[in-house]
Short mmCIF file of C-alpha atoms in Angstrom, two decimals:
data_model
loop_
_atom_site.label_atom_id
_atom_site.label_comp_id
_atom_site.label_asym_id
_atom_site.label_seq_id
_atom_site.Cartn_x
_atom_site.Cartn_y
_atom_site.Cartn_z
CA MET A 1 -142.50 -73.76 -62.08
CA THR A 2 -145.25 -71.86 -64.27
CA GLN A 3 -148.94 -73.08 -64.22
CA VAL A 4 -150.48 -74.99 -67.07
CA LEU A 5 -154.45 -75.11 -67.25
CA LEU A 6 -154.81 -77.24 -70.31
CA ALA A 7 -158.77 -79.20 -70.71
CA GLU A 8 -158.60 -82.42 -73.24
CA ASN A 9 -159.86 -80.40 -75.58
CA GLU A 10 -156.74 -77.80 -75.94
CA THR A 11 -153.93 -78.10 -77.98
CA LEU A 12 -150.62 -78.15 -76.59
CA PRO A 13 -148.04 -75.31 -76.91
CA THR A 14 -146.07 -75.15 -79.69
CA ARG A 15 -142.36 -76.62 -79.36
CA ARG A 16 -139.36 -74.24 -80.71
CA PRO A 17 -138.14 -75.51 -83.40
CA LEU A 18 -134.52 -77.46 -81.87
CA SER A 19 -133.33 -80.20 -83.39
CA GLY A 20 -134.06 -83.62 -81.01
CA ARG A 21 -132.06 -86.92 -81.87
CA ARG A 22 -133.42 -89.91 -80.30
CA ALA A 23 -131.40 -92.30 -77.75
CA GLY A 24 -133.62 -95.13 -77.80
CA ASP A 25 -137.19 -93.40 -76.30
CA GLU A 26 -135.84 -91.02 -75.03
CA ILE A 27 -134.68 -87.35 -77.18
CA LEU A 28 -132.11 -85.36 -77.02
CA VAL A 29 -132.55 -81.81 -77.40
CA ARG A 30 -130.27 -78.87 -77.74
CA ASP A 31 -131.18 -75.36 -77.42
CA ALA A 32 -128.61 -73.27 -78.79
CA GLU A 33 -129.91 -69.93 -78.43
CA SER A 34 -129.05 -71.12 -74.13
CA GLY A 35 -126.09 -73.49 -74.94
CA GLN A 36 -128.25 -76.01 -73.38
CA ILE A 37 -128.91 -79.97 -74.02
CA HIS A 38 -131.97 -81.49 -72.29
CA PHE A 39 -132.33 -85.37 -71.85
CA LEU A 40 -136.74 -85.86 -72.33
CA SER A 41 -137.82 -89.29 -70.83
CA ALA A 42 -140.09 -91.92 -73.11
CA SER A 43 -143.05 -89.69 -71.90
CA ALA A 44 -141.40 -86.65 -72.39
CA ALA A 45 -140.47 -86.84 -75.70
CA ILE A 46 -143.90 -87.96 -76.53
CA ILE A 47 -145.00 -84.84 -74.28
CA TRP A 48 -142.87 -82.91 -76.91
CA GLU A 49 -143.34 -84.23 -80.32
CA CYS A 50 -147.32 -83.48 -79.77
CA CYS A 51 -146.82 -80.15 -79.24
CA ASP A 52 -146.43 -80.13 -82.48
CA GLY A 53 -149.34 -76.87 -82.89
CA ALA A 54 -151.99 -79.34 -83.24
CA THR A 55 -152.20 -82.37 -81.13
CA THR A 56 -154.61 -81.33 -78.56
CA ALA A 57 -154.04 -82.66 -75.03
CA ALA A 58 -156.21 -85.99 -75.41
CA GLN A 59 -154.83 -86.78 -78.25
CA CYS A 60 -151.20 -86.83 -76.50
CA MET A 61 -153.06 -88.77 -73.63
CA GLU A 62 -153.79 -91.17 -75.78
CA LYS A 63 -150.80 -92.15 -77.56
CA ILE A 64 -148.77 -91.83 -73.98
CA ARG A 65 -151.88 -94.83 -73.08
CA ALA A 66 -150.72 -96.90 -76.40
CA ARG A 67 -147.05 -97.16 -75.06
CA PHE A 68 -147.56 -97.73 -70.83
CA ASP A 69 -149.38 -99.42 -69.04
CA VAL A 70 -150.87 -96.82 -67.28
CA PRO A 71 -152.62 -97.53 -64.37
CA GLY A 72 -156.18 -96.85 -63.79
CA GLY A 73 -157.15 -93.78 -61.84
CA THR A 74 -153.98 -91.94 -62.96
CA ASP A 75 -154.74 -88.70 -63.92
CA LEU A 76 -152.84 -88.45 -66.79
CA LEU A 77 -154.12 -84.45 -67.39
CA ALA A 78 -152.57 -83.62 -64.38
CA ASP A 79 -149.12 -85.46 -66.40
CA VAL A 80 -149.16 -84.25 -69.41
CA ARG A 81 -149.75 -80.30 -68.19
CA ALA A 82 -147.04 -80.88 -65.26
CA THR A 83 -144.43 -82.20 -67.85
CA VAL A 84 -146.04 -78.91 -70.66
CA ALA A 85 -145.92 -76.16 -67.68
CA SER A 86 -141.26 -77.98 -67.24
CA LEU A 87 -140.69 -77.47 -71.34
CA SER A 88 -142.32 -74.35 -71.02
CA ASP A 89 -139.35 -73.81 -68.19
CA ARG A 90 -137.45 -75.49 -69.68
CA GLY A 91 -137.15 -72.58 -72.66
CA LEU A 92 -138.46 -75.74 -75.19
CA LEU A 93 -142.00 -74.38 -76.05
CA ALA A 94 -142.45 -71.46 -77.78
CA ARG A 95 -144.13 -68.32 -75.80
CA ALA A 96 -147.15 -67.04 -76.66
CA MET B 1 -82.57 -84.60 -91.66
CA SER B 2 -82.74 -84.29 -95.65
CA GLY B 3 -84.41 -81.00 -95.90
CA ILE B 4 -87.53 -82.38 -97.66
CA PRO B 5 -90.81 -81.42 -96.10
CA LEU B 6 -91.77 -84.87 -94.93
CA ALA B 7 -95.46 -84.10 -95.93
CA GLU B 8 -93.91 -84.68 -99.77
CA LEU B 9 -91.31 -87.64 -99.22
CA PRO B 10 -91.82 -89.91 -101.75
CA VAL B 11 -91.62 -93.67 -99.89
CA THR B 12 -87.64 -92.95 -99.41
CA ALA B 13 -85.38 -89.76 -100.13
CA GLY B 14 -82.40 -88.71 -98.35
CA GLY B 15 -82.42 -91.11 -95.98
CA CYS B 16 -86.11 -90.29 -94.59
CA SER B 17 -89.30 -93.16 -95.51
CA ARG B 18 -92.33 -93.15 -95.28
CA ILE B 19 -94.57 -95.71 -93.75
CA TYR B 20 -97.88 -96.82 -95.54
CA LEU B 21 -101.26 -97.90 -92.48
CA GLU B 22 -104.56 -98.47 -92.43
CA PHE B 23 -107.12 -99.06 -90.16
CA ALA B 24 -110.37 -98.02 -89.55
CA GLU B 25 -111.15 -97.81 -93.62
CA GLN B 26 -108.35 -94.92 -93.84
CA VAL B 27 -105.03 -94.76 -94.98
CA CYS B 28 -101.97 -92.42 -93.61
CA TRP B 29 -98.49 -92.45 -93.69
CA ILE B 30 -95.14 -92.25 -90.94
CA ALA B 31 -92.84 -90.03 -92.06
CA SER B 32 -89.24 -90.37 -90.20
CA ASP B 33 -85.46 -89.27 -90.09
CA ARG B 34 -84.67 -92.26 -88.37
CA ALA B 35 -85.88 -96.03 -91.07
CA GLU B 36 -85.59 -98.02 -87.13
CA MET B 37 -88.01 -95.85 -85.03
CA LEU B 38 -90.09 -96.57 -88.56
CA ARG B 39 -89.25 -100.78 -88.65
CA ASP B 40 -89.83 -100.81 -85.15
CA ILE B 41 -93.91 -99.54 -85.51
CA GLU B 42 -93.61 -102.07 -88.53
CA ARG B 43 -93.47 -104.81 -85.99
CA ALA B 44 -94.99 -103.84 -83.68
CA LEU B 45 -98.37 -103.15 -86.43
CA PRO B 46 -97.65 -105.45 -88.58
CA ARG B 47 -101.02 -106.10 -89.65
CA LEU B 48 -101.61 -102.25 -90.34
CA LEU B 49 -99.43 -102.34 -93.31
CA HIS B 50 -100.19 -100.88 -96.56
CA GLU B 51 -98.77 -100.64 -99.87
CA PRO B 52 -97.30 -96.46 -100.89
CA ALA B 53 -101.19 -95.09 -102.15
CA PRO B 54 -100.83 -91.53 -103.80
CA ASP B 55 -104.25 -90.51 -102.09
CA ALA B 56 -103.52 -91.16 -98.68
CA HIS B 57 -103.98 -87.35 -97.37
CA PHE B 58 -102.82 -87.22 -93.98
CA GLY B 59 -99.96 -88.56 -91.45
CA LEU B 60 -97.53 -87.90 -89.10
CA GLY B 61 -93.30 -86.79 -89.24
CA LEU B 62 -91.30 -88.07 -86.45
CA HIS B 63 -88.57 -86.29 -86.57
CA PHE B 64 -85.22 -87.25 -83.31
CA THR B 65 -83.79 -83.68 -82.35
CA GLY B 66 -80.78 -84.89 -80.22
CA LEU B 67 -80.97 -85.59 -76.18
CA GLY B 68 -83.59 -88.32 -77.07
CA GLY B 69 -86.01 -85.52 -78.14
CA LEU B 70 -88.75 -86.21 -80.80
CA ARG B 71 -90.41 -83.67 -82.69
CA ILE B 72 -93.64 -84.77 -84.38
CA SER B 73 -95.31 -82.82 -86.94
CA ALA B 74 -98.95 -83.64 -88.55
CA PHE B 75 -99.82 -82.88 -91.94
CA HIS B 76 -103.68 -83.14 -93.43
CA HIS B 77 -103.94 -82.73 -97.41
CA GLY B 78 -99.74 -81.89 -97.68
CA ARG B 79 -99.95 -79.33 -94.78
CA PRO B 80 -99.21 -79.07 -91.70
CA CYS B 81 -101.16 -79.17 -88.99
CA ASP B 82 -102.11 -77.78 -84.73
CA LEU B 83 -101.19 -79.87 -82.92
CA SER B 84 -101.17 -78.77 -80.05
CA THR B 85 -105.56 -78.21 -80.56
CA MET B 86 -105.33 -82.10 -79.72
CA PHE B 87 -105.73 -80.98 -75.79
CA GLU B 88 -108.80 -79.59 -76.99
CA GLY B 89 -111.51 -82.24 -75.96
CA PRO B 90 -112.34 -83.78 -72.61
CA GLU B 91 -110.64 -87.03 -73.40
CA TRP B 92 -106.96 -84.70 -73.24
CA LYS B 93 -108.43 -83.83 -69.05
CA LEU B 94 -104.63 -85.15 -68.23
CA PHE B 95 -102.54 -83.00 -69.17
CA THR B 96 -102.25 -80.16 -68.10
CA ARG B 97 -100.76 -77.08 -69.07
CA ILE B 98 -97.10 -75.89 -67.07
CA PRO B 99 -96.85 -71.72 -65.66
CA ASP B 100 -94.51 -70.78 -68.38
CA GLU B 101 -94.56 -67.18 -70.16
CA ARG B 102 -92.27 -68.12 -73.04
CA ARG B 103 -93.39 -72.72 -73.56
CA ARG B 104 -96.38 -73.68 -74.35
CA LEU B 105 -95.35 -76.95 -71.77
CA PHE B 106 -97.40 -79.68 -70.67
CA SER B 107 -97.79 -82.66 -68.52
CA ASN B 108 -99.50 -85.93 -67.85
CA SER B 109 -100.69 -86.43 -64.65
CA LEU B 110 -100.22 -90.22 -64.60
CA PHE B 111 -96.31 -89.44 -65.31
CA GLY B 112 -95.94 -86.46 -62.68
CA ASP B 113 -95.88 -83.31 -62.52
CA GLU B 114 -92.53 -83.14 -65.21
CA PRO B 115 -92.87 -81.80 -68.40
CA LEU B 116 -94.05 -84.60 -70.92
CA ILE B 117 -94.37 -82.16 -74.20
CA GLU B 118 -93.61 -79.19 -75.26
CA PHE B 119 -95.51 -77.72 -78.24
CA ILE B 120 -93.34 -75.92 -80.93
CA GLY B 121 -95.36 -73.55 -83.32
CA GLY B 122 -97.56 -76.28 -84.55
CA ASP B 123 -95.07 -79.02 -83.52
CA MET B 124 -94.78 -81.22 -80.43
CA THR B 125 -92.23 -81.86 -78.88
CA VAL B 126 -92.04 -85.12 -76.94
CA LEU B 127 -89.59 -84.42 -73.49
CA GLN B 128 -89.43 -87.86 -71.79
CA GLU B 129 -86.91 -90.88 -73.67
CA ALA B 130 -89.01 -93.37 -72.70
CA ARG B 131 -92.60 -91.58 -73.64
CA ARG B 132 -92.14 -91.31 -76.91
CA ASP B 133 -94.11 -93.99 -78.45
CA LEU B 134 -96.43 -93.16 -76.06
CA CYS B 135 -96.91 -89.84 -77.36
CA ALA B 136 -96.03 -91.09 -80.96
CA LEU B 137 -99.24 -93.22 -80.62
CA LEU B 138 -101.33 -90.65 -78.85
CA ALA B 139 -101.10 -88.30 -81.82
CA PHE B 140 -101.73 -90.78 -84.52
CA ASN B 141 -105.02 -91.57 -82.84
CA TRP B 142 -106.16 -87.80 -82.44
CA LEU B 143 -105.46 -87.68 -86.68
CA LEU B 144 -107.46 -90.51 -87.42
CA LEU B 145 -109.77 -88.61 -84.89
CA ARG B 146 -108.89 -85.88 -86.43
CA GLY B 147 -111.32 -85.98 -89.94
CA GLU B 148 -114.26 -86.48 -88.31
CA ARG B 149 -114.95 -89.91 -90.40
CA LEU B 150 -113.80 -92.29 -86.18
CA VAL B 151 -114.97 -92.41 -83.10
CA ASN B 152 -113.15 -93.86 -80.20
CA LEU B 153 -113.93 -95.43 -77.13
CA HIS B 154 -111.78 -96.24 -74.31
CA ALA B 155 -112.96 -99.69 -74.13
CA ALA B 156 -111.97 -103.25 -74.75
CA VAL B 157 -113.09 -105.54 -77.54
CA CYS B 158 -113.38 -109.44 -77.90
CA ALA B 159 -115.92 -111.58 -80.01
CA LEU B 160 -117.97 -114.93 -79.29
CA ASN B 161 -120.03 -116.32 -82.09
CA GLY B 162 -119.58 -113.30 -84.97
CA GLN B 163 -120.76 -111.18 -82.22
CA ALA B 164 -118.26 -108.41 -80.11
CA ILE B 165 -118.60 -107.44 -77.07
CA ILE B 166 -116.99 -104.03 -76.03
CA LEU B 167 -116.94 -103.24 -72.46
CA ILE B 168 -115.88 -99.60 -71.60
CA GLY B 169 -115.40 -98.23 -67.66
CA PRO B 170 -112.38 -96.66 -67.00
CA SER B 171 -109.64 -97.30 -66.07
CA GLY B 172 -108.94 -99.95 -63.42
CA ALA B 173 -112.63 -101.29 -64.20
CA GLY B 174 -111.98 -104.89 -65.05
CA LYS B 175 -111.95 -104.57 -68.75
CA SER B 176 -108.96 -105.90 -69.37
CA THR B 177 -108.97 -109.09 -66.90
CA LEU B 178 -112.83 -109.20 -67.73
CA ALA B 179 -111.83 -109.51 -71.63
CA GLN B 180 -109.36 -111.96 -70.20
CA ALA B 181 -111.84 -114.50 -68.64
CA LEU B 182 -114.13 -114.51 -71.63
CA ARG B 183 -110.91 -115.84 -73.82
CA GLN B 184 -110.99 -118.51 -71.60
CA ARG B 185 -114.43 -118.71 -72.42
CA GLY B 186 -113.29 -119.25 -76.21
CA ALA B 187 -114.09 -115.45 -77.06
CA ASP B 188 -111.21 -113.57 -79.48
CA VAL B 189 -110.03 -110.58 -78.25
CA TYR B 190 -109.20 -107.93 -79.45
CA GLY B 191 -107.17 -105.13 -76.99
CA ASP B 192 -108.23 -102.97 -74.52
CA GLU B 193 -107.60 -99.61 -74.88
CA TRP B 194 -109.73 -98.56 -77.54
CA ALA B 195 -112.44 -99.24 -80.00
CA TYR B 196 -113.28 -96.84 -83.72
CA PHE B 197 -116.65 -96.74 -85.01
CA THR B 198 -116.11 -95.62 -88.65
CA LEU B 199 -118.85 -91.99 -89.36
CA PRO B 200 -121.78 -92.74 -90.52
CA ASN B 201 -121.96 -95.72 -90.45
CA TYR B 202 -120.46 -96.61 -87.24
CA ARG B 203 -118.49 -99.97 -88.33
CA LEU B 204 -116.34 -101.02 -85.63
CA TYR B 205 -112.78 -101.13 -85.76
CA ALA B 206 -110.43 -102.89 -82.50
CA TRP B 207 -106.58 -102.11 -81.77
CA GLU B 208 -105.32 -104.97 -81.21
CA ARG B 209 -102.79 -105.04 -79.21
CA PRO B 210 -102.14 -107.52 -76.14
CA LEU B 211 -104.70 -107.66 -72.31
CA CYS B 212 -102.91 -105.74 -69.79
CA LEU B 213 -103.90 -107.55 -66.57
CA ARG B 214 -102.91 -106.04 -62.82
CA PRO B 215 -102.52 -107.44 -60.10
CA GLY B 216 -105.71 -107.80 -59.01
CA GLY B 217 -106.63 -108.74 -62.04
CA VAL B 218 -104.54 -111.68 -62.22
CA ASP B 219 -105.50 -113.14 -58.74
CA ALA B 220 -108.81 -112.96 -59.46
CA LEU B 221 -108.50 -115.18 -62.94
CA GLY B 222 -106.01 -118.07 -60.14
CA GLY B 223 -103.12 -116.63 -61.81
CA ASN B 224 -100.34 -116.58 -60.28
CA ARG B 225 -98.51 -113.53 -60.02
CA ASP B 226 -95.46 -114.65 -58.42
CA ALA B 227 -94.34 -116.43 -62.05
CA ILE B 228 -95.45 -113.12 -63.67
CA SER B 229 -92.23 -110.90 -65.16
CA TRP B 230 -94.31 -107.29 -64.80
CA HIS B 231 -93.22 -103.77 -66.07
CA GLU B 232 -94.86 -99.82 -65.63
CA ALA B 233 -95.81 -97.82 -68.08
CA LYS B 234 -96.95 -95.36 -65.19
CA PRO B 235 -95.05 -95.87 -61.78
CA GLY B 236 -96.49 -97.57 -59.49
CA ASP B 237 -99.39 -98.74 -62.09
CA PRO B 238 -97.06 -102.86 -62.50
CA LYS B 239 -98.97 -104.53 -65.85
CA TRP B 240 -98.37 -107.41 -67.61
CA SER B 241 -98.72 -107.83 -70.93
CA VAL B 242 -100.37 -110.94 -71.32
CA PRO B 243 -99.02 -112.68 -75.18
CA PHE B 244 -101.42 -111.61 -77.41
CA THR B 245 -103.47 -114.53 -79.05
CA PRO B 246 -103.99 -113.48 -82.51
CA PRO B 247 -108.10 -113.93 -83.16
CA LYS B 248 -109.26 -116.39 -85.13
CA GLU B 249 -111.64 -114.16 -87.08
CA PRO B 250 -111.53 -111.34 -87.82
CA CYS B 251 -113.47 -108.14 -85.59
CA PRO B 252 -116.87 -108.34 -86.20
CA ARG B 253 -118.56 -105.21 -87.75
CA ASP B 254 -122.09 -103.87 -87.37
CA ARG B 255 -122.45 -106.59 -84.63
CA ALA B 256 -121.76 -105.61 -81.03
CA HIS B 257 -123.29 -105.46 -76.85
CA LEU B 258 -122.30 -102.67 -75.99
CA PHE B 259 -121.66 -102.82 -71.66
CA PHE B 260 -120.87 -100.23 -69.49
CA ILE B 261 -119.14 -102.29 -66.20
CA ASP B 262 -120.18 -100.01 -62.83
CA GLY B 263 -118.61 -101.53 -60.63
CA PHE B 264 -117.92 -105.04 -58.36
CA GLY B 265 -120.41 -107.22 -56.93
CA GLU B 266 -120.33 -110.74 -55.35
CA LYS B 267 -122.73 -112.06 -58.67
CA PRO B 268 -122.43 -110.87 -61.67
CA THR B 269 -125.17 -109.09 -62.80
CA ILE B 270 -126.85 -107.86 -66.46
CA ARG B 271 -128.98 -105.65 -67.35
CA PRO B 272 -130.51 -103.57 -70.42
CA ILE B 273 -129.90 -99.56 -69.63
CA ARG B 274 -132.51 -97.14 -71.26
CA GLY B 275 -131.69 -95.06 -74.71
CA GLY B 276 -130.48 -91.84 -72.74
CA GLU B 277 -128.46 -93.54 -69.99
CA ALA B 278 -127.34 -95.14 -72.44
CA ALA B 279 -125.68 -91.97 -74.60
CA ARG B 280 -125.02 -89.70 -71.41
CA ARG B 281 -122.91 -92.51 -70.03
CA LEU B 282 -121.02 -93.30 -73.38
CA VAL B 283 -120.24 -89.15 -74.36
CA GLN B 284 -118.06 -89.66 -71.22
CA GLY B 285 -116.05 -92.00 -73.11
CA ILE B 286 -115.77 -90.25 -76.43
CA ALA B 287 -112.87 -89.01 -78.38
CA TYR B 288 -113.62 -87.36 -81.27
CA GLY B 289 -112.32 -84.80 -83.75
CA ARG B 290 -114.67 -81.66 -82.22
CA ALA B 291 -114.72 -80.82 -78.48
CA ASP B 292 -118.11 -79.72 -78.91
CA LEU B 293 -120.62 -81.21 -76.81
CA MET B 294 -124.08 -81.65 -78.17
CA VAL B 295 -122.36 -83.23 -81.48
CA ARG B 296 -120.90 -86.09 -79.07
CA LEU B 297 -123.87 -86.37 -77.51
CA GLU B 298 -125.74 -86.57 -81.32
CA ILE B 299 -123.18 -90.09 -82.09
CA ALA B 300 -123.44 -91.43 -78.32
CA SER B 301 -127.14 -91.42 -79.20
CA ASP B 302 -126.75 -93.49 -82.91
CA LEU B 303 -124.37 -95.73 -81.31
CA VAL B 304 -127.09 -96.52 -78.33
CA ASN B 305 -129.93 -96.74 -80.92
CA ARG B 306 -127.63 -99.07 -83.11
CA TYR B 307 -126.64 -101.26 -80.63
CA PRO B 308 -127.51 -103.22 -77.56
CA CYS B 309 -126.98 -101.43 -74.11
CA SER B 310 -126.30 -103.14 -71.07
CA LEU B 311 -124.77 -102.06 -67.02
CA LEU B 312 -123.11 -104.50 -66.28
CA THR B 313 -121.94 -105.75 -62.45
CA ILE B 314 -118.42 -107.49 -62.05
CA GLY B 315 -118.80 -110.68 -60.28
CA ARG B 316 -115.82 -113.21 -60.79
CA PRO B 317 -114.70 -112.95 -63.33
CA SER B 318 -115.70 -116.48 -64.78
CA GLU B 319 -119.08 -116.30 -63.63
CA THR B 320 -119.46 -112.35 -65.22
CA GLY B 321 -118.14 -114.53 -69.14
CA ALA B 322 -120.77 -116.36 -68.44
CA ALA B 323 -123.05 -114.62 -67.89
CA ILE B 324 -122.21 -112.26 -70.83
CA GLU B 325 -122.22 -115.62 -73.43
CA ALA B 326 -126.23 -116.03 -71.40
CA ILE B 327 -126.80 -112.35 -72.91
CA LEU B 328 -125.89 -112.97 -76.65
CA GLY B 329 -126.49 -116.17 -76.82
CA ARG B 330 -130.45 -114.75 -75.75
CA GLU B 331 -130.23 -112.33 -78.79
CA ASN B 332 -128.56 -115.00 -81.36
CA PRO B 333 -130.52 -117.93 -80.60
#
């Protein structure tokens, strides 16, 4: 898996311009190039939407906290990094 | 045979006739060189009959070929269209091409290995007399979907208190038995085979037909299977066609709850499911005019965004019906 080193004040990488469709809280993303379809969970969908080239990791975490009851002690930044890495491995983010 | 292309036929001409049907906001026509076949369709689908409509731009031609064969031609905007493309989607997986260098023959796994259909040009010839009606109905369904203005689900459709209940599951999942249990609770029952939604507004239309119960379903409902006259549309799969009760109200068009049947249990359980899971389940039962999986997933996503979805484990039919009624009661207090 890709290693993502992302500080709270850093901007999330930019997503590729792929077509997405909501299904409840989840997002269905089609990668016409690879022919693959990805279902992003509700939390991954928030992070995906934050990959707009402007939102920082801290702002993304705020959005997640506003949507979910995040237990105290959760390393949310680590979760955001892991999801960004997963999105990158699936080819859903623009190459730097 | 009149020799006149069926697409150009007036309502009656040269021994050929055509009738018009309206279903799910679409008017189409069926023409045949045998008037009794059209009369059979009129008798079977009286609620769909429509007055002649010059703007009905698609239809089916039914020609008898002798020896019990039926040739089906499809027309769109006056031009023949290729019925052999109907097997492109996953919903046609029961049909299998029979290896033959010269002929395009297909069997259907439900009915054995014998050739059921032959395509000649874009026309479909039904080779088994006993399956003529079924194949004509499948061709009609394909023609409805081909315009990409409808999507079809394999589902039973009922309604209680103005809300449609859509029971989705494969053959044998318990859809018909549960629909009959809901009827016993006062629900209107529209059918147990096909539910259609118009695009892009997802209005519901049920294909009305009698419920067909298997012996296990009759047992579960406390019926007496010995007192019933069974028929086998598929060999080894006896069913009882429950006399059709015309619904008290038309099928609700825009209020529905989708229940995905997920097996049987001691007690019924119903739990809401997330959009992604519902869309993934839904796409398995969708039939549409294009085989493209993403397009189907997008349609499924739109449907689950519009209507609530639940996963249902069936317990005793009466208890399951009560559980469904309770869920709808909570949604519409």
